Amino acid sequence: MSHWVDETVDARVCEVLEATEPLRSQIEQHDLNKQLISVEALQTFMEHHVYAVWDFMSLVTSLRNHFSGVAVPWVPVGSAQTRRFINEIMLGEESDHVSSGYTSHYEMYLQAMEQVGADTSRITALVWSAQNRVISGDVSMESVLSEADIPVAARDFLQSTWRVVAADDPAELVGAFAFGRESLIPPMFQSLLIPEIRQLRATHFVDYIERHIELDGDEHSGLAFDLAVEVCGDDPSAWARLQHAARDALQARIDLWDSVSLLV
């Protein structure tokens, strides 16, 4: 039974958690969690995981476009609690306060990669293409992903996320976000944070992991579940789409972890 299921959680959220528990358990108990015991293994992991760090921002931005006032002229959208939650996530992800000042979690992760000698050239080239080719309207994100020189497993993960972002269905977005990311991150990262990693002098990576365990703990997960209730309400079809998206997001993570596990 999921450790999130208790009397304070909406019954419909509990149903999704119970339905996806086998997938979540696979991630929390994955063999990869015990394999990051060398610098080379950590480099390989980070060179794949960085794409998940980056594409999370597109998922959150899509949610903000639905549940926060981003149009001009501004009008209130959704509940104030939801707006606060989404904007809080964006604030932390885009401009978190660290010892050296403010930085995005993506840039924080790049610094962690550089500290251990991981290759950042392919992810930075992809982000450049997204900024200079997709945002400008020259090509689609799907085309950029298909052409990009990135690990196959990372491309598959990105394409899975982008299908949800491109569909722009609030129920699917919340399913991927709340159940495939936000509530998964603390136990997943806790499993990765084995003692051997601390001995590798990968201090920036450890800081990144610990920061997300702190930020995405009980409070954020609970708010993410509240967002699911607000979006889906009493609509069985919406809950079905949410659960499908949650399953897809979790399976995409398992597939990524499986692939990396074979390489480290």
Short mmCIF file of N, CA, C and O in Angstrom, two decimals, residues 46-178:
data_model
loop_
_atom_site.label_atom_id
_atom_site.label_comp_id
_atom_site.label_asym_id
_atom_site.label_seq_id
_atom_site.Cartn_x
_atom_site.Cartn_y
_atom_site.Cartn_z
N MET A 46 23.90 11.00 -14.85
CA MET A 46 23.57 12.41 -14.98
C MET A 46 23.41 12.82 -16.44
O MET A 46 22.58 13.68 -16.76
N GLU A 47 24.19 12.21 -17.33
CA GLU A 47 24.08 12.52 -18.75
C GLU A 47 22.77 12.05 -19.35
O GLU A 47 22.39 12.47 -20.45
N HIS A 48 22.06 11.17 -18.65
CA HIS A 48 20.71 10.76 -19.06
C HIS A 48 19.63 11.50 -18.26
O HIS A 48 18.63 11.95 -18.83
N HIS A 49 19.84 11.62 -16.97
CA HIS A 49 18.81 12.20 -16.10
C HIS A 49 18.61 13.69 -16.34
O HIS A 49 17.53 14.23 -16.08
N VAL A 50 19.62 14.38 -16.83
CA VAL A 50 19.52 15.83 -17.02
C VAL A 50 18.35 16.20 -17.93
O VAL A 50 17.74 17.27 -17.78
N TYR A 51 17.99 15.31 -18.85
CA TYR A 51 16.87 15.60 -19.75
C TYR A 51 15.54 15.62 -18.99
O TYR A 51 14.65 16.40 -19.32
N ALA A 52 15.44 14.77 -17.98
CA ALA A 52 14.24 14.79 -17.13
C ALA A 52 14.20 16.03 -16.26
O ALA A 52 13.13 16.56 -15.96
N VAL A 53 15.38 16.51 -15.84
CA VAL A 53 15.46 17.76 -15.09
C VAL A 53 14.96 18.91 -15.95
O VAL A 53 14.18 19.76 -15.49
N TRP A 54 15.38 18.92 -17.21
CA TRP A 54 15.02 20.02 -18.10
C TRP A 54 13.55 19.97 -18.50
O TRP A 54 12.84 20.99 -18.44
N ASP A 55 13.04 18.79 -18.90
CA ASP A 55 11.67 18.77 -19.44
C ASP A 55 10.60 18.95 -18.38
O ASP A 55 9.45 19.25 -18.69
N PHE A 56 10.98 18.80 -17.11
CA PHE A 56 10.04 19.07 -16.03
C PHE A 56 9.52 20.50 -16.12
O PHE A 56 8.35 20.76 -15.81
N MET A 57 10.36 21.42 -16.57
CA MET A 57 9.96 22.82 -16.63
C MET A 57 8.87 23.05 -17.67
O MET A 57 7.98 23.89 -17.47
N SER A 58 8.89 22.31 -18.76
CA SER A 58 7.82 22.45 -19.76
C SER A 58 6.50 21.93 -19.20
O SER A 58 5.43 22.49 -19.47
N LEU A 59 6.58 20.87 -18.41
CA LEU A 59 5.38 20.32 -17.78
C LEU A 59 4.77 21.34 -16.80
O LEU A 59 3.57 21.60 -16.83
N VAL A 60 5.61 21.93 -15.96
CA VAL A 60 5.13 22.91 -14.99
C VAL A 60 4.61 24.17 -15.69
O VAL A 60 3.60 24.74 -15.29
N THR A 61 5.32 24.60 -16.73
CA THR A 61 4.89 25.79 -17.46
C THR A 61 3.53 25.57 -18.10
O THR A 61 2.68 26.47 -18.13
N SER A 62 3.29 24.37 -18.62
CA SER A 62 1.98 24.06 -19.19
C SER A 62 0.88 24.15 -18.14
O SER A 62 -0.21 24.65 -18.40
N LEU A 63 1.17 23.65 -16.93
CA LEU A 63 0.21 23.77 -15.83
C LEU A 63 -0.05 25.23 -15.49
O LEU A 63 -1.19 25.64 -15.26
N ARG A 64 1.02 26.01 -15.44
CA ARG A 64 0.85 27.44 -15.11
C ARG A 64 -0.03 28.13 -16.15
O ARG A 64 -0.86 28.99 -15.82
N ASN A 65 0.11 27.74 -17.41
CA ASN A 65 -0.70 28.36 -18.46
C ASN A 65 -2.19 28.08 -18.27
O ASN A 65 -3.03 28.85 -18.71
N HIS A 66 -2.51 26.97 -17.60
CA HIS A 66 -3.91 26.63 -17.35
C HIS A 66 -4.43 27.22 -16.05
O HIS A 66 -5.61 27.58 -15.96
N PHE A 67 -3.58 27.30 -15.04
CA PHE A 67 -4.07 27.58 -13.68
C PHE A 67 -3.52 28.84 -13.05
O PHE A 67 -3.66 29.05 -11.85
N SER A 68 -2.90 29.70 -13.84
CA SER A 68 -2.42 30.97 -13.32
C SER A 68 -2.64 32.04 -14.37
O SER A 68 -2.73 31.73 -15.57
N GLY A 69 -2.74 33.28 -13.94
CA GLY A 69 -3.01 34.36 -14.88
C GLY A 69 -1.77 34.73 -15.67
O GLY A 69 -0.90 35.44 -15.18
N VAL A 70 -1.68 34.25 -16.92
CA VAL A 70 -0.51 34.53 -17.75
C VAL A 70 -0.86 35.37 -18.98
O VAL A 70 0.02 35.80 -19.70
N ALA A 71 -2.16 35.59 -19.21
CA ALA A 71 -2.58 36.38 -20.37
C ALA A 71 -2.64 37.86 -19.99
O ALA A 71 -2.69 38.23 -18.82
N VAL A 72 -2.61 38.70 -21.02
CA VAL A 72 -2.77 40.14 -20.85
C VAL A 72 -4.01 40.56 -21.63
O VAL A 72 -4.10 40.28 -22.83
N PRO A 73 -5.01 41.21 -21.04
CA PRO A 73 -5.04 41.64 -19.63
C PRO A 73 -5.19 40.46 -18.67
O PRO A 73 -5.77 39.43 -19.01
N TRP A 74 -4.67 40.65 -17.47
CA TRP A 74 -4.70 39.59 -16.46
C TRP A 74 -6.12 39.42 -15.92
O TRP A 74 -6.86 40.39 -15.72
N VAL A 75 -6.47 38.18 -15.68
CA VAL A 75 -7.72 37.85 -14.98
C VAL A 75 -7.41 36.71 -14.01
O VAL A 75 -6.51 35.91 -14.27
N PRO A 76 -8.14 36.60 -12.91
CA PRO A 76 -7.89 35.48 -11.99
C PRO A 76 -8.31 34.17 -12.62
O PRO A 76 -9.38 34.06 -13.23
N VAL A 77 -7.46 33.16 -12.50
CA VAL A 77 -7.71 31.84 -13.08
C VAL A 77 -7.61 30.79 -11.98
O VAL A 77 -6.65 30.79 -11.21
N GLY A 78 -8.58 29.89 -11.91
CA GLY A 78 -8.53 28.82 -10.93
C GLY A 78 -8.60 29.34 -9.51
O GLY A 78 -8.93 30.50 -9.24
N SER A 79 -8.28 28.46 -8.57
CA SER A 79 -8.31 28.86 -7.16
C SER A 79 -7.02 29.56 -6.77
O SER A 79 -5.96 29.32 -7.37
N ALA A 80 -7.10 30.41 -5.76
CA ALA A 80 -5.90 31.10 -5.29
C ALA A 80 -4.87 30.11 -4.76
O ALA A 80 -3.66 30.30 -4.92
N GLN A 81 -5.33 29.02 -4.14
CA GLN A 81 -4.40 28.02 -3.61
C GLN A 81 -3.62 27.35 -4.74
O GLN A 81 -2.41 27.15 -4.64
N THR A 82 -4.32 27.05 -5.83
CA THR A 82 -3.66 26.43 -6.97
C THR A 82 -2.66 27.39 -7.60
O THR A 82 -1.53 27.01 -7.93
N ARG A 83 -3.06 28.66 -7.76
CA ARG A 83 -2.14 29.65 -8.32
C ARG A 83 -0.90 29.77 -7.46
O ARG A 83 0.22 29.83 -7.98
N ARG A 84 -1.09 29.81 -6.15
CA ARG A 84 0.04 29.91 -5.24
C ARG A 84 0.97 28.72 -5.39
O ARG A 84 2.20 28.86 -5.43
N PHE A 85 0.40 27.52 -5.47
CA PHE A 85 1.19 26.31 -5.57
C PHE A 85 2.01 26.29 -6.86
O PHE A 85 3.22 26.05 -6.85
N ILE A 86 1.35 26.54 -8.00
CA ILE A 86 2.05 26.52 -9.28
C ILE A 86 3.15 27.58 -9.32
O ILE A 86 4.28 27.32 -9.75
N ASN A 87 2.83 28.78 -8.84
CA ASN A 87 3.84 29.84 -8.85
C ASN A 87 4.99 29.55 -7.89
O ASN A 87 6.14 29.93 -8.15
N GLU A 88 4.69 28.87 -6.80
CA GLU A 88 5.74 28.48 -5.86
C GLU A 88 6.68 27.47 -6.50
O GLU A 88 7.91 27.56 -6.35
N ILE A 89 6.12 26.51 -7.23
CA ILE A 89 6.94 25.53 -7.95
C ILE A 89 7.82 26.25 -8.97
O ILE A 89 9.02 25.99 -9.08
N MET A 90 7.22 27.16 -9.74
CA MET A 90 7.97 27.88 -10.75
C MET A 90 9.07 28.72 -10.13
O MET A 90 10.19 28.78 -10.66
N LEU A 91 8.78 29.37 -9.02
CA LEU A 91 9.78 30.20 -8.35
C LEU A 91 10.99 29.37 -7.96
O LEU A 91 12.15 29.75 -8.22
N GLY A 92 10.73 28.20 -7.34
CA GLY A 92 11.83 27.36 -6.91
C GLY A 92 12.60 26.78 -8.08
O GLY A 92 13.84 26.73 -8.06
N GLU A 93 11.90 26.34 -9.11
CA GLU A 93 12.57 25.71 -10.24
C GLU A 93 13.35 26.71 -11.09
O GLU A 93 14.43 26.41 -11.57
N GLU A 94 12.81 27.90 -11.26
CA GLU A 94 13.45 28.89 -12.13
C GLU A 94 14.50 29.73 -11.43
O GLU A 94 15.47 30.17 -12.06
N SER A 95 14.32 29.96 -10.11
CA SER A 95 15.20 30.92 -9.43
C SER A 95 15.33 30.59 -7.95
O SER A 95 15.05 31.43 -7.10
N ASP A 96 15.78 29.38 -7.65
CA ASP A 96 15.93 28.96 -6.27
C ASP A 96 17.09 29.71 -5.62
O ASP A 96 18.06 30.10 -6.29
N HIS A 97 17.00 29.90 -4.31
CA HIS A 97 18.07 30.58 -3.58
C HIS A 97 19.08 29.54 -3.09
O HIS A 97 18.74 28.61 -2.37
N VAL A 98 20.31 29.69 -3.55
CA VAL A 98 21.40 28.82 -3.14
C VAL A 98 22.51 29.68 -2.54
O VAL A 98 22.41 30.91 -2.51
N SER A 99 23.56 29.04 -2.07
CA SER A 99 24.61 29.77 -1.36
C SER A 99 25.26 30.86 -2.23
O SER A 99 25.68 31.90 -1.72
N SER A 100 25.29 30.63 -3.55
CA SER A 100 25.95 31.60 -4.44
C SER A 100 24.99 32.65 -4.99
O SER A 100 25.40 33.53 -5.74
N GLY A 101 23.71 32.55 -4.63
CA GLY A 101 22.72 33.51 -5.13
C GLY A 101 21.47 32.82 -5.59
O GLY A 101 20.90 32.01 -4.85
N TYR A 102 21.02 33.09 -6.83
CA TYR A 102 19.81 32.47 -7.36
C TYR A 102 20.15 31.72 -8.65
O TYR A 102 20.98 32.17 -9.44
N THR A 103 19.49 30.60 -8.84
CA THR A 103 19.72 29.80 -10.04
C THR A 103 18.53 28.89 -10.29
O THR A 103 17.76 28.60 -9.36
N SER A 104 18.37 28.47 -11.53
CA SER A 104 17.35 27.47 -11.83
C SER A 104 17.88 26.10 -11.45
O SER A 104 19.10 25.88 -11.37
N HIS A 105 16.98 25.16 -11.23
CA HIS A 105 17.42 23.81 -10.90
C HIS A 105 18.09 23.13 -12.09
O HIS A 105 18.98 22.29 -11.90
N TYR A 106 17.70 23.50 -13.29
CA TYR A 106 18.38 22.98 -14.48
C TYR A 106 19.84 23.44 -14.49
O TYR A 106 20.76 22.64 -14.69
N GLU A 107 20.06 24.73 -14.27
CA GLU A 107 21.43 25.25 -14.25
C GLU A 107 22.22 24.69 -13.07
O GLU A 107 23.43 24.43 -13.17
N MET A 108 21.53 24.48 -11.96
CA MET A 108 22.16 23.85 -10.79
C MET A 108 22.64 22.44 -11.14
O MET A 108 23.73 22.02 -10.74
N TYR A 109 21.83 21.74 -11.91
CA TYR A 109 22.19 20.37 -12.30
C TYR A 109 23.37 20.38 -13.26
O TYR A 109 24.26 19.51 -13.18
N LEU A 110 23.42 21.34 -14.17
CA LEU A 110 24.56 21.45 -15.07
C LEU A 110 25.84 21.68 -14.29
O LEU A 110 26.90 21.11 -14.61
N GLN A 111 25.79 22.50 -13.26
CA GLN A 111 26.97 22.73 -12.42
C GLN A 111 27.39 21.44 -11.72
O GLN A 111 28.59 21.15 -11.59
N ALA A 112 26.40 20.65 -11.29
CA ALA A 112 26.70 19.37 -10.66
C ALA A 112 27.36 18.42 -11.65
O ALA A 112 28.27 17.67 -11.30
N MET A 113 26.89 18.44 -12.90
CA MET A 113 27.51 17.61 -13.93
C MET A 113 28.94 18.03 -14.19
O MET A 113 29.85 17.18 -14.30
N GLU A 114 29.17 19.31 -14.28
CA GLU A 114 30.53 19.81 -14.54
C GLU A 114 31.48 19.45 -13.40
O GLU A 114 32.65 19.14 -13.64
N GLN A 115 30.98 19.44 -12.18
CA GLN A 115 31.82 19.12 -11.03
C GLN A 115 32.38 17.70 -11.13
O GLN A 115 33.52 17.45 -10.72
N VAL A 116 31.59 16.75 -11.66
CA VAL A 116 32.05 15.37 -11.74
C VAL A 116 32.56 15.00 -13.13
O VAL A 116 32.87 13.84 -13.40
N GLY A 117 32.65 15.99 -14.03
CA GLY A 117 33.20 15.74 -15.35
C GLY A 117 32.23 15.09 -16.33
O GLY A 117 32.65 14.50 -17.32
N ALA A 118 30.93 15.21 -16.07
CA ALA A 118 29.93 14.68 -17.01
C ALA A 118 29.81 15.61 -18.21
O ALA A 118 30.02 16.82 -18.11
N ASP A 119 29.46 15.04 -19.35
CA ASP A 119 29.33 15.79 -20.59
C ASP A 119 28.01 16.56 -20.62
O ASP A 119 26.94 15.97 -20.53
N THR A 120 28.09 17.88 -20.76
CA THR A 120 26.89 18.72 -20.83
C THR A 120 26.61 19.21 -22.24
O THR A 120 25.64 19.94 -22.46
N SER A 121 27.45 18.85 -23.20
CA SER A 121 27.35 19.45 -24.54
C SER A 121 26.05 19.07 -25.25
O SER A 121 25.46 19.90 -25.95
N ARG A 122 25.58 17.84 -25.06
CA ARG A 122 24.40 17.40 -25.82
C ARG A 122 23.11 18.02 -25.27
O ARG A 122 22.23 18.40 -26.04
N ILE A 123 23.01 18.12 -23.96
CA ILE A 123 21.81 18.76 -23.41
C ILE A 123 21.80 20.24 -23.72
O ILE A 123 20.75 20.80 -24.07
N THR A 124 22.94 20.90 -23.66
CA THR A 124 22.96 22.34 -23.95
C THR A 124 22.66 22.59 -25.43
O THR A 124 22.03 23.60 -25.78
N ALA A 125 23.09 21.69 -26.30
CA ALA A 125 22.76 21.84 -27.72
C ALA A 125 21.26 21.67 -27.95
O ALA A 125 20.65 22.39 -28.76
N LEU A 126 20.64 20.72 -27.23
CA LEU A 126 19.20 20.52 -27.36
C LEU A 126 18.43 21.75 -26.87
O LEU A 126 17.48 22.21 -27.52
N VAL A 127 18.84 22.29 -25.73
CA VAL A 127 18.17 23.48 -25.19
C VAL A 127 18.35 24.66 -26.14
O VAL A 127 17.43 25.46 -26.34
N TRP A 128 19.53 24.77 -26.74
CA TRP A 128 19.76 25.84 -27.73
C TRP A 128 18.78 25.69 -28.89
O TRP A 128 18.19 26.68 -29.36
N SER A 129 18.61 24.46 -29.38
CA SER A 129 17.68 24.23 -30.49
C SER A 129 16.25 24.56 -30.09
O SER A 129 15.49 25.14 -30.87
N ALA A 130 15.88 24.19 -28.87
CA ALA A 130 14.53 24.50 -28.39
C ALA A 130 14.32 26.01 -28.34
O ALA A 130 13.26 26.52 -28.72
N GLN A 131 15.34 26.73 -27.90
CA GLN A 131 15.22 28.18 -27.76
C GLN A 131 15.23 28.89 -29.12
O GLN A 131 14.44 29.81 -29.35
N ASN A 132 16.10 28.46 -30.00
CA ASN A 132 16.33 29.21 -31.24
C ASN A 132 15.58 28.67 -32.45
O ASN A 132 15.48 29.37 -33.46
N ARG A 133 15.03 27.45 -32.34
CA ARG A 133 14.32 26.88 -33.47
C ARG A 133 12.85 26.62 -33.16
O ARG A 133 11.98 26.91 -33.99
N VAL A 134 12.56 26.11 -31.97
CA VAL A 134 11.17 25.77 -31.64
C VAL A 134 10.41 27.01 -31.21
O VAL A 134 9.31 27.30 -31.72
N ILE A 135 10.95 27.76 -30.26
CA ILE A 135 10.25 28.95 -29.76
C ILE A 135 10.03 29.97 -30.88
O ILE A 135 9.01 30.66 -30.92
N SER A 136 10.97 30.04 -31.80
CA SER A 136 10.84 30.97 -32.93
C SER A 136 9.80 30.50 -33.94
O SER A 136 9.39 31.26 -34.82
N GLY A 137 9.39 29.23 -33.85
CA GLY A 137 8.39 28.69 -34.76
C GLY A 137 8.96 28.08 -36.01
O GLY A 137 8.21 27.68 -36.92
N ASP A 138 10.29 27.96 -36.11
CA ASP A 138 10.90 27.40 -37.31
C ASP A 138 10.59 25.91 -37.49
O ASP A 138 10.32 25.44 -38.59
N VAL A 139 10.67 25.15 -36.38
CA VAL A 139 10.42 23.71 -36.43
C VAL A 139 9.64 23.31 -35.19
O VAL A 139 9.54 24.07 -34.22
N SER A 140 9.12 22.09 -35.20
CA SER A 140 8.39 21.59 -34.04
C SER A 140 9.35 20.96 -33.05
O SER A 140 10.46 20.56 -33.39
N MET A 141 8.89 20.85 -31.80
CA MET A 141 9.70 20.19 -30.79
C MET A 141 9.88 18.72 -31.14
O MET A 141 10.95 18.15 -30.88
N GLU A 142 8.87 18.12 -31.71
CA GLU A 142 8.98 16.72 -32.12
C GLU A 142 10.11 16.53 -33.11
O GLU A 142 10.87 15.55 -33.02
N SER A 143 10.26 17.46 -34.06
CA SER A 143 11.33 17.37 -35.04
C SER A 143 12.69 17.53 -34.39
O SER A 143 13.64 16.80 -34.71
N VAL A 144 12.79 18.48 -33.48
CA VAL A 144 14.06 18.70 -32.78
C VAL A 144 14.46 17.45 -32.00
O VAL A 144 15.62 17.03 -32.02
N LEU A 145 13.50 16.84 -31.32
CA LEU A 145 13.81 15.65 -30.53
C LEU A 145 14.24 14.49 -31.43
O LEU A 145 15.14 13.72 -31.08
N SER A 146 13.59 14.34 -32.55
CA SER A 146 13.93 13.23 -33.44
C SER A 146 15.31 13.41 -34.07
O SER A 146 15.99 12.42 -34.38
N GLU A 147 15.75 14.65 -34.24
CA GLU A 147 17.03 14.94 -34.88
C GLU A 147 18.18 15.06 -33.89
O GLU A 147 19.35 14.97 -34.28
N ALA A 148 17.87 15.26 -32.61
CA ALA A 148 18.89 15.59 -31.63
C ALA A 148 19.88 14.44 -31.40
O ALA A 148 19.51 13.27 -31.41
N ASP A 149 21.12 14.81 -31.19
CA ASP A 149 22.18 13.83 -30.87
C ASP A 149 22.19 13.63 -29.36
O ASP A 149 23.00 14.22 -28.64
N ILE A 150 21.26 12.81 -28.89
CA ILE A 150 21.14 12.55 -27.46
C ILE A 150 20.93 11.05 -27.26
O ILE A 150 20.58 10.34 -28.20
N PRO A 151 21.15 10.55 -26.04
CA PRO A 151 20.94 9.11 -25.81
C PRO A 151 19.52 8.69 -26.17
O PRO A 151 18.56 9.43 -25.94
N VAL A 152 19.39 7.51 -26.75
CA VAL A 152 18.09 7.02 -27.19
C VAL A 152 17.10 6.97 -26.03
O VAL A 152 15.93 7.36 -26.16
N ALA A 153 17.55 6.49 -24.88
CA ALA A 153 16.66 6.38 -23.71
C ALA A 153 16.18 7.75 -23.27
O ALA A 153 15.02 7.91 -22.87
N ALA A 154 17.05 8.75 -23.34
CA ALA A 154 16.66 10.10 -22.97
C ALA A 154 15.66 10.66 -23.96
O ALA A 154 14.70 11.34 -23.58
N ARG A 155 15.87 10.37 -25.26
CA ARG A 155 14.92 10.84 -26.27
C ARG A 155 13.54 10.23 -26.04
O ARG A 155 12.53 10.93 -26.13
N ASP A 156 13.50 8.94 -25.74
CA ASP A 156 12.22 8.29 -25.48
C ASP A 156 11.51 8.93 -24.29
O ASP A 156 10.29 9.13 -24.32
N PHE A 157 12.26 9.25 -23.25
CA PHE A 157 11.68 9.89 -22.06
C PHE A 157 11.12 11.27 -22.42
O PHE A 157 9.99 11.61 -22.05
N LEU A 158 11.91 12.05 -23.14
CA LEU A 158 11.47 13.39 -23.54
C LEU A 158 10.22 13.32 -24.41
O LEU A 158 9.30 14.12 -24.25
N GLN A 159 10.20 12.39 -25.34
CA GLN A 159 9.03 12.27 -26.22
C GLN A 159 7.78 11.90 -25.44
O GLN A 159 6.67 12.37 -25.75
N SER A 160 7.95 11.08 -24.40
CA SER A 160 6.82 10.72 -23.55
C SER A 160 6.26 11.96 -22.84
O SER A 160 5.04 12.18 -22.80
N THR A 161 7.15 12.78 -22.31
CA THR A 161 6.71 14.01 -21.65
C THR A 161 6.09 14.97 -22.65
O THR A 161 5.05 15.59 -22.38
N TRP A 162 6.72 15.08 -23.81
CA TRP A 162 6.24 16.07 -24.78
C TRP A 162 4.87 15.72 -25.34
O TRP A 162 4.09 16.61 -25.68
N ARG A 163 4.55 14.42 -25.41
CA ARG A 163 3.21 14.04 -25.86
C ARG A 163 2.15 14.60 -24.92
O ARG A 163 1.09 15.05 -25.36
N VAL A 164 2.44 14.59 -23.63
CA VAL A 164 1.51 15.13 -22.65
C VAL A 164 1.43 16.65 -22.78
O VAL A 164 0.36 17.24 -22.76
N VAL A 165 2.60 17.28 -22.90
CA VAL A 165 2.63 18.74 -23.01
C VAL A 165 1.89 19.19 -24.28
O VAL A 165 1.10 20.14 -24.25
N ALA A 166 2.14 18.49 -25.39
CA ALA A 166 1.51 18.89 -26.66
C ALA A 166 0.01 18.66 -26.64
O ALA A 166 -0.75 19.44 -27.21
N ALA A 167 -0.46 17.61 -25.98
CA ALA A 167 -1.90 17.34 -25.90
C ALA A 167 -2.61 18.43 -25.11
O ALA A 167 -3.77 18.75 -25.37
N ASP A 168 -1.93 18.98 -24.11
CA ASP A 168 -2.42 20.13 -23.34
C ASP A 168 -3.76 19.85 -22.66
O ASP A 168 -4.61 20.73 -22.56
N ASP A 169 -3.95 18.61 -22.21
CA ASP A 169 -5.15 18.24 -21.47
C ASP A 169 -4.84 18.40 -19.98
O ASP A 169 -3.93 17.74 -19.47
N PRO A 170 -5.55 19.28 -19.26
CA PRO A 170 -5.23 19.51 -17.85
C PRO A 170 -5.18 18.23 -17.02
O PRO A 170 -4.31 18.08 -16.15
N ALA A 171 -6.09 17.30 -17.26
CA ALA A 171 -6.09 16.06 -16.48
C ALA A 171 -4.82 15.25 -16.72
O ALA A 171 -4.22 14.70 -15.79
N GLU A 172 -4.38 15.17 -17.97
CA GLU A 172 -3.16 14.44 -18.28
C GLU A 172 -1.93 15.15 -17.73
O GLU A 172 -1.01 14.51 -17.22
N LEU A 173 -1.92 16.47 -17.85
CA LEU A 173 -0.79 17.23 -17.30
C LEU A 173 -0.66 17.01 -15.80
O LEU A 173 0.45 16.78 -15.29
N VAL A 174 -1.77 17.05 -15.09
CA VAL A 174 -1.73 16.86 -13.64
C VAL A 174 -1.36 15.42 -13.30
O VAL A 174 -0.65 15.16 -12.33
N GLY A 175 -1.83 14.47 -14.10
CA GLY A 175 -1.46 13.08 -13.86
C GLY A 175 0.03 12.87 -13.94
O GLY A 175 0.64 12.23 -13.06
N ALA A 176 0.65 13.39 -15.01
CA ALA A 176 2.10 13.26 -15.18
C ALA A 176 2.85 14.03 -14.10
O ALA A 176 3.87 13.55 -13.57
N PHE A 177 2.34 15.21 -13.75
CA PHE A 177 3.02 16.06 -12.78
C PHE A 177 2.88 15.54 -11.35
O PHE A 177 3.87 15.32 -10.65
N ALA A 178 1.65 15.31 -10.92
CA ALA A 178 1.40 14.98 -9.51
C ALA A 178 1.84 13.56 -9.16
O ALA A 178 2.42 13.33 -8.09
#
